[in-house]
mmCIF file of C-alpha atoms in Angstrom:
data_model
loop_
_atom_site.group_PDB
_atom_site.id
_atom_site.type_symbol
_atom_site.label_atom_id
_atom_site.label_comp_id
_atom_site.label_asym_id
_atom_site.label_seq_id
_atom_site.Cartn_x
_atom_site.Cartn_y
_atom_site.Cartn_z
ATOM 1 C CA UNK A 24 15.507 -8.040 -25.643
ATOM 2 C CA UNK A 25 14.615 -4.623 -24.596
ATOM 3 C CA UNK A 26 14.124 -5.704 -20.904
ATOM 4 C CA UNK A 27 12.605 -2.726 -18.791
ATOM 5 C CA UNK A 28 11.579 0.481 -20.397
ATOM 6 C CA UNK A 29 11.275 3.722 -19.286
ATOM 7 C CA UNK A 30 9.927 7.120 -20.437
ATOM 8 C CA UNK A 31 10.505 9.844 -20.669
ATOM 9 C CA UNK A 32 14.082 10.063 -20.047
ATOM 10 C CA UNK A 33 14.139 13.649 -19.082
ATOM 11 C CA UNK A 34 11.199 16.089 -18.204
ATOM 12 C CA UNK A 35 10.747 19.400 -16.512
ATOM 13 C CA UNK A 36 7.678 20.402 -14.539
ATOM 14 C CA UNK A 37 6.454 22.968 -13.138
ATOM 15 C CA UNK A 38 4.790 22.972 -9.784
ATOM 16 C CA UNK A 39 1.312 21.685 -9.485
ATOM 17 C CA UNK A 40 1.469 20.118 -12.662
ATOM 18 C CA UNK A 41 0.925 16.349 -13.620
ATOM 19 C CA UNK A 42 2.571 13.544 -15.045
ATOM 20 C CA UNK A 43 3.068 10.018 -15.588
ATOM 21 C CA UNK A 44 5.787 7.862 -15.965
ATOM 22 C CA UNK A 45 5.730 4.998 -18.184
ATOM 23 C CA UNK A 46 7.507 1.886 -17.419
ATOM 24 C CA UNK A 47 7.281 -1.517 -19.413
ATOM 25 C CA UNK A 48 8.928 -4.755 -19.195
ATOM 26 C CA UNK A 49 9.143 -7.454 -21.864
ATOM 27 C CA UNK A 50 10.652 -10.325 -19.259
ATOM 28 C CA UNK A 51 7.122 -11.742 -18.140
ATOM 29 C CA UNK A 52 8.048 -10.555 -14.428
ATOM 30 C CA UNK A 53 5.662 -10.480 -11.671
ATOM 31 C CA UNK A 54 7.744 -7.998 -9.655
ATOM 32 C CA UNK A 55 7.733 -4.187 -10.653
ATOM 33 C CA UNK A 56 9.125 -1.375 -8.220
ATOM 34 C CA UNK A 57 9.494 1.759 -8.680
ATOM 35 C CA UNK A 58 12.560 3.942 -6.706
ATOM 36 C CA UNK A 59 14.094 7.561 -6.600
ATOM 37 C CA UNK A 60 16.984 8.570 -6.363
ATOM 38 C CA UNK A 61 18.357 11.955 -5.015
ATOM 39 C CA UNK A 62 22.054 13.181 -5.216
ATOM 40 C CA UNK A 63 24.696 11.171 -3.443
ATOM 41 C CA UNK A 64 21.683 8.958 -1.538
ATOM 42 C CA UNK A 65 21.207 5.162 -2.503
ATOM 43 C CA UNK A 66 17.343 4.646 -3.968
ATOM 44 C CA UNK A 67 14.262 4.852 -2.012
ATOM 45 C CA UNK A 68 11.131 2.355 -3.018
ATOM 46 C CA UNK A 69 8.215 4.532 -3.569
ATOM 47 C CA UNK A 70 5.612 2.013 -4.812
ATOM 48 C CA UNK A 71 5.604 -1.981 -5.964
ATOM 49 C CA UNK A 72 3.222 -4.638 -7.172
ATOM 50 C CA UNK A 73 3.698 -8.527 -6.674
ATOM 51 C CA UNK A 74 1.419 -8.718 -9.914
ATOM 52 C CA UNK A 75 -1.716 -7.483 -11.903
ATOM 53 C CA UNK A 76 -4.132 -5.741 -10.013
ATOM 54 C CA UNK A 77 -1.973 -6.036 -6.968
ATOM 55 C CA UNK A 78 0.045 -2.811 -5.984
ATOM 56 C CA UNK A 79 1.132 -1.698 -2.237
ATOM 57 C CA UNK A 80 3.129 1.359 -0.992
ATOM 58 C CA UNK A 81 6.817 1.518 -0.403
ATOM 59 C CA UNK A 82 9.219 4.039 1.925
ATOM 60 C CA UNK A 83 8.397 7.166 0.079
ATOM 61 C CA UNK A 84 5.011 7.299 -1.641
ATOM 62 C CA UNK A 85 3.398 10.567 -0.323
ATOM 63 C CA UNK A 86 2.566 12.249 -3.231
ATOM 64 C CA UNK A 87 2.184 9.469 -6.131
ATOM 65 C CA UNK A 88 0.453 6.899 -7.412
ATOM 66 C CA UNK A 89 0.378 3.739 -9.140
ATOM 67 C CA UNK A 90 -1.661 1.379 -11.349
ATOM 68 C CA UNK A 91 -1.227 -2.088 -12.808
ATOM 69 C CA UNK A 92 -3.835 -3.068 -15.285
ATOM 70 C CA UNK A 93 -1.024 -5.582 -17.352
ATOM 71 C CA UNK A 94 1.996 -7.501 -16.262
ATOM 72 C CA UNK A 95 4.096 -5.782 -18.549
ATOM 73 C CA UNK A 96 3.277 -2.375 -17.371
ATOM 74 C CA UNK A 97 3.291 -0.320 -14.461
ATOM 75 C CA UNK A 98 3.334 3.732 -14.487
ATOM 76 C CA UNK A 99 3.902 6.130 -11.668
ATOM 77 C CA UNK A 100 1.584 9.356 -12.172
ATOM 78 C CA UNK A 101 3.067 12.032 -10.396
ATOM 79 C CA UNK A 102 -0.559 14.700 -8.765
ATOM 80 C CA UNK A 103 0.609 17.916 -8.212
ATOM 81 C CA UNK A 104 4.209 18.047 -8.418
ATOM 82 C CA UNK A 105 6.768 19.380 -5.926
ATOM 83 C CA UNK A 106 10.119 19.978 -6.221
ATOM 84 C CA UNK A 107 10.967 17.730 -3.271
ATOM 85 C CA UNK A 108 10.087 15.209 -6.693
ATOM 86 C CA UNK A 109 13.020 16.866 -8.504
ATOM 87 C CA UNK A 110 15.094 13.131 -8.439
ATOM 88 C CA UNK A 111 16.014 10.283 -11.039
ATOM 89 C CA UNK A 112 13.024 7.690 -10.966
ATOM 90 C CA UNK A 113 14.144 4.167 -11.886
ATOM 91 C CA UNK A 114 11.296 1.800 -12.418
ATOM 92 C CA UNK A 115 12.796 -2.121 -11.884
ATOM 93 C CA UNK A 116 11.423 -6.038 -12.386
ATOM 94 C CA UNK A 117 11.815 -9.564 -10.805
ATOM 95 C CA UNK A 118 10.613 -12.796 -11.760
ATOM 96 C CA UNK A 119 9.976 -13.978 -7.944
ATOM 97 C CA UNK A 120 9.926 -11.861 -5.210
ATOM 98 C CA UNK A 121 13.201 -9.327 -4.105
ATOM 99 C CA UNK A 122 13.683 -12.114 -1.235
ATOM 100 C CA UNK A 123 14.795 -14.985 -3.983
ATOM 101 C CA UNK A 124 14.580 -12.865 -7.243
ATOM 102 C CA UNK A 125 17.039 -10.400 -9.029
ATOM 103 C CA UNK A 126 16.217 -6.931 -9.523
ATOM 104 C CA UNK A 127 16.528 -5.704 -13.311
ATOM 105 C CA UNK A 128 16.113 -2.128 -13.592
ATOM 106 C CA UNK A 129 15.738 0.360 -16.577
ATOM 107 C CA UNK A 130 17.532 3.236 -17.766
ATOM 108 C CA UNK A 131 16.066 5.826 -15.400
ATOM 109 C CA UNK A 132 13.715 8.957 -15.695
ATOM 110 C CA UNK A 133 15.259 12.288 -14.655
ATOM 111 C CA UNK A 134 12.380 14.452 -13.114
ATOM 112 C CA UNK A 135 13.095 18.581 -12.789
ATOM 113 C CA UNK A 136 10.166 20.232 -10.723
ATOM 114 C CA UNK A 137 10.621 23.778 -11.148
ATOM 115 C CA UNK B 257 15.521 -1.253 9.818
ATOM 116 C CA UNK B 258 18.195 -2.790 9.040
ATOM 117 C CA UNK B 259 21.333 -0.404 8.422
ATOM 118 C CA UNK B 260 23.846 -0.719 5.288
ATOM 119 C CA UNK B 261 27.079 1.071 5.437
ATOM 120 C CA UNK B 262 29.223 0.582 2.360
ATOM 121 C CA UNK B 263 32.978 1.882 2.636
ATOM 122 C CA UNK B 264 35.526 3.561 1.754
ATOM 123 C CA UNK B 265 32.948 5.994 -0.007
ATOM 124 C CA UNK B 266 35.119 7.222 -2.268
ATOM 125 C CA UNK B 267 37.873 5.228 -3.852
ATOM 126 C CA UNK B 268 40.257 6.141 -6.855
ATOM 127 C CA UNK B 269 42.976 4.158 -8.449
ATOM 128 C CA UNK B 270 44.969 3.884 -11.218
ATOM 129 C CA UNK B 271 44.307 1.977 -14.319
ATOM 130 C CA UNK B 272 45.578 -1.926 -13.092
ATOM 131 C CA UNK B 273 45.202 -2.159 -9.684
ATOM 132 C CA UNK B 274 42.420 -4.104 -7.285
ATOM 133 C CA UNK B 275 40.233 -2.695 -4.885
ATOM 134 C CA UNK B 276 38.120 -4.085 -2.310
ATOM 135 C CA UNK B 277 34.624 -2.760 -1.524
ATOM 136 C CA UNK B 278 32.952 -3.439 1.387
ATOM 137 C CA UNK B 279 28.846 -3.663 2.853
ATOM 138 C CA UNK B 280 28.202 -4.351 6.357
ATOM 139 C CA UNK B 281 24.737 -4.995 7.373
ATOM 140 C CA UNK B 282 22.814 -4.950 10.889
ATOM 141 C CA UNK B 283 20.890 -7.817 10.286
ATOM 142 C CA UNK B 284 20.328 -11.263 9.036
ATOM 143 C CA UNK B 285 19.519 -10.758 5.255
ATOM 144 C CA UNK B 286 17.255 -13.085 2.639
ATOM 145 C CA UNK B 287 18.776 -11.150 -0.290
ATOM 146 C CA UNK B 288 21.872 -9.288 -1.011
ATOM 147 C CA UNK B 289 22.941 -7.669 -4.458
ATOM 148 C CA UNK B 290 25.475 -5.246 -5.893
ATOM 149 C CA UNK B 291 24.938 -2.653 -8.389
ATOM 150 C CA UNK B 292 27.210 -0.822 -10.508
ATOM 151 C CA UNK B 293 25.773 2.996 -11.469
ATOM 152 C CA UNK B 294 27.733 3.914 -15.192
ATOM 153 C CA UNK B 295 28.488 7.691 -15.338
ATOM 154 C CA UNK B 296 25.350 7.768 -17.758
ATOM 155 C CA UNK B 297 22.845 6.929 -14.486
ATOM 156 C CA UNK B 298 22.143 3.110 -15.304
ATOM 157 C CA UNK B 299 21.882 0.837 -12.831
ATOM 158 C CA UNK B 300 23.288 -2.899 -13.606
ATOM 159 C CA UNK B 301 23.350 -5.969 -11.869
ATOM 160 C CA UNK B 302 26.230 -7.342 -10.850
ATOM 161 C CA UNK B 303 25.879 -10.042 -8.138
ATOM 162 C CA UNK B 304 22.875 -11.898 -6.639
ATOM 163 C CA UNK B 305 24.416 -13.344 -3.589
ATOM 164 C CA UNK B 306 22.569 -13.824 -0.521
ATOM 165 C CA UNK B 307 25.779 -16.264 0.739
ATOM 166 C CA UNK B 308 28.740 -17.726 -0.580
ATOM 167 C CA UNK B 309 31.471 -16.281 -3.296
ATOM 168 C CA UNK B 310 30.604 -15.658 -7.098
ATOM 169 C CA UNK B 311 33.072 -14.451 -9.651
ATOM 170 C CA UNK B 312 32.668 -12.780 -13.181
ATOM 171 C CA UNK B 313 35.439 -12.051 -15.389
ATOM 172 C CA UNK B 314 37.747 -9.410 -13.098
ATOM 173 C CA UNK B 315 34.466 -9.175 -10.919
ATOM 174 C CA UNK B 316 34.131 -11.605 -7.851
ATOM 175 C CA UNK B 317 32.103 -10.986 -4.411
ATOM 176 C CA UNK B 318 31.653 -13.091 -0.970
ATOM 177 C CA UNK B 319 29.150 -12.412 1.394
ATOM 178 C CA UNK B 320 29.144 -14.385 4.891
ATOM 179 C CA UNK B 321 26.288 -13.779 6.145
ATOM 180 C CA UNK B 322 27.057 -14.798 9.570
ATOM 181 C CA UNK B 323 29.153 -12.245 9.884
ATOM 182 C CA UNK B 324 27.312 -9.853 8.066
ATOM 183 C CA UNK B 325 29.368 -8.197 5.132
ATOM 184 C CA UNK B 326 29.667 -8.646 1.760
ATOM 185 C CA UNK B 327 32.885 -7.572 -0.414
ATOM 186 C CA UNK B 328 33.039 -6.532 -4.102
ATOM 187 C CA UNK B 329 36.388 -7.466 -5.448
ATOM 188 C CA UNK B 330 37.506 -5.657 -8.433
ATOM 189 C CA UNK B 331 40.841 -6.868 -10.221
ATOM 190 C CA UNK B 332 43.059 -5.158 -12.978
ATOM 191 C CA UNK B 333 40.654 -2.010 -12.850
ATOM 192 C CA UNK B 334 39.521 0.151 -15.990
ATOM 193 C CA UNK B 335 38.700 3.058 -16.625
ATOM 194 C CA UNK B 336 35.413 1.934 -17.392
ATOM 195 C CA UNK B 337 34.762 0.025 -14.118
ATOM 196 C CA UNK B 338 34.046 3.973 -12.817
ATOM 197 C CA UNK B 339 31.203 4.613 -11.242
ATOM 198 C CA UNK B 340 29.108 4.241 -8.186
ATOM 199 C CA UNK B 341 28.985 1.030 -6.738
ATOM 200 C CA UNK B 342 25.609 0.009 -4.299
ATOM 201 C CA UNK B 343 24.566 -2.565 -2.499
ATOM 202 C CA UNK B 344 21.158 -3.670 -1.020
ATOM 203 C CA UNK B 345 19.910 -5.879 1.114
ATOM 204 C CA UNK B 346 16.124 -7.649 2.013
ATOM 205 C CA UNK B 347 15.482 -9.262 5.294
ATOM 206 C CA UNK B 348 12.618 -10.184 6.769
ATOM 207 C CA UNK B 349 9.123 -10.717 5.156
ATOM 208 C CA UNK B 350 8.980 -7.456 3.591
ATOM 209 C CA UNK B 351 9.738 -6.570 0.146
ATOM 210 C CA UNK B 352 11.719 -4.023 0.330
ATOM 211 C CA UNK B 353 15.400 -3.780 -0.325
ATOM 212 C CA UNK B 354 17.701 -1.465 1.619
ATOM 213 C CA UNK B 355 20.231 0.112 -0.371
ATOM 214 C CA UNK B 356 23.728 1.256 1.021
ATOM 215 C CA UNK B 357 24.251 5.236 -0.164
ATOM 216 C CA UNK B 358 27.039 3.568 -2.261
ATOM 217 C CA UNK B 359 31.092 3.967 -2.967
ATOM 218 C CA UNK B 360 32.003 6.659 -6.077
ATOM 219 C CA UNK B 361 35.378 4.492 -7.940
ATOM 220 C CA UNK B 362 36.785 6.528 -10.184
ATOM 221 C CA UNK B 363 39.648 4.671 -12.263
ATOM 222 C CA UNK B 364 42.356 6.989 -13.412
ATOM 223 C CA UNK B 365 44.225 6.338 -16.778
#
């Protein structure tokens, strides 16, 4: 089972420029978060969606945005990057909500703005 | 919000022995989980446990929520147990879980 997938695993930007992060998930999950995570901090939720069509903002999502056209994906597009982005982006899945589900996160995407 | 505090932040032991990791929270929680962080970045799941005491392998945690802590018990540590070890809470009707900023274990040979 390849579970939640994310790419890329490493990129470097350069200010003002654009991206998107892919993330996938194979488990049939409702759930799908995305986080960040900066140097010695615990992770931040920047977006999540309770399902398709449905997405909402979390603490930190000045400066990105989401979509979620399928269950199984949900990417992060990055306008006009920053390097207060420069962090490791983990995209994550539940079957029910955080309050009764478990979280089930991929491998990470480490983001450079330079 | 709520507040997590994990301690001791940094922990390191030798190969064998058992440690004791802590997460106090400042209010009454729906959802509580711990997450080990490898060296290589990824995040896995070790414990869903809102309440109660679970136990996997050399692995076990209680949370009483009444109280409001949780504790990660690690026995007979490895090297490979290393890491950084978080855990986050959800309370309320939000969706969002709070993570701790986490404890760095590093198991010495």
């Amino acid at each position: 089972n390849a579970g939640v997938t994310q790419t890329p695993k490493f990129r470097i930007l350069k200010i003002g420029q654009s991206m998107t992060l892919q993330c996938a998930q194979d488990m049939n999950h409702n759930y799908m978060y995305w986080y960040r995570q900066d140097p010695g901090m615990g992770l931040k939720l920047i977006y999540y969606s309770v399902g398709a069509g449905i997405t909402d903002k979390g603490e930190v999502p000045n400066g990105y945005n989401v979509s979620r056209s399928t269950t199984e994906d949900f990417p992060l597009r990055l306008e006009l990057a920053a390097p207060s982005q420069t962090s490791v982006y983990f995209c994550a899945s539940s079957y029910r909500r955080e309050r009764a589900g478990e979280l089930f996160f991929g491998e990470g995407s480490r983001l450079t703005v330079l | 919000g709520i507040q997590v505090e994990q301690s001791p932040p940094d922990l390191i032991l030798q190969e064998g022995a058992n440690s004791t990791l802590r997460c106090n929270f400042s209010d009454s929680v729906n959802n509580l989980q711990w997450f080990h962080q490898n060296p290589w970045g990824q995040l896995i799941n070790l414990f869903y446990i809102p309440s109660g005491t679970k136990q996997n392998g050399r692995l076990s945690a209680t949370t009483v929520a009444t109280e409001r802590y949780s504790l990660l018990y690690i026995s007979s540590s490895q090297t490979t147990d290393s890491g950084v070890y978080f855990c986050a809470v959800l309370t309320g009707a939000n969706s969002k879980l709070t993570f701790g900023k986490g404890i760095t274990l590093s198991v010495r040979p």
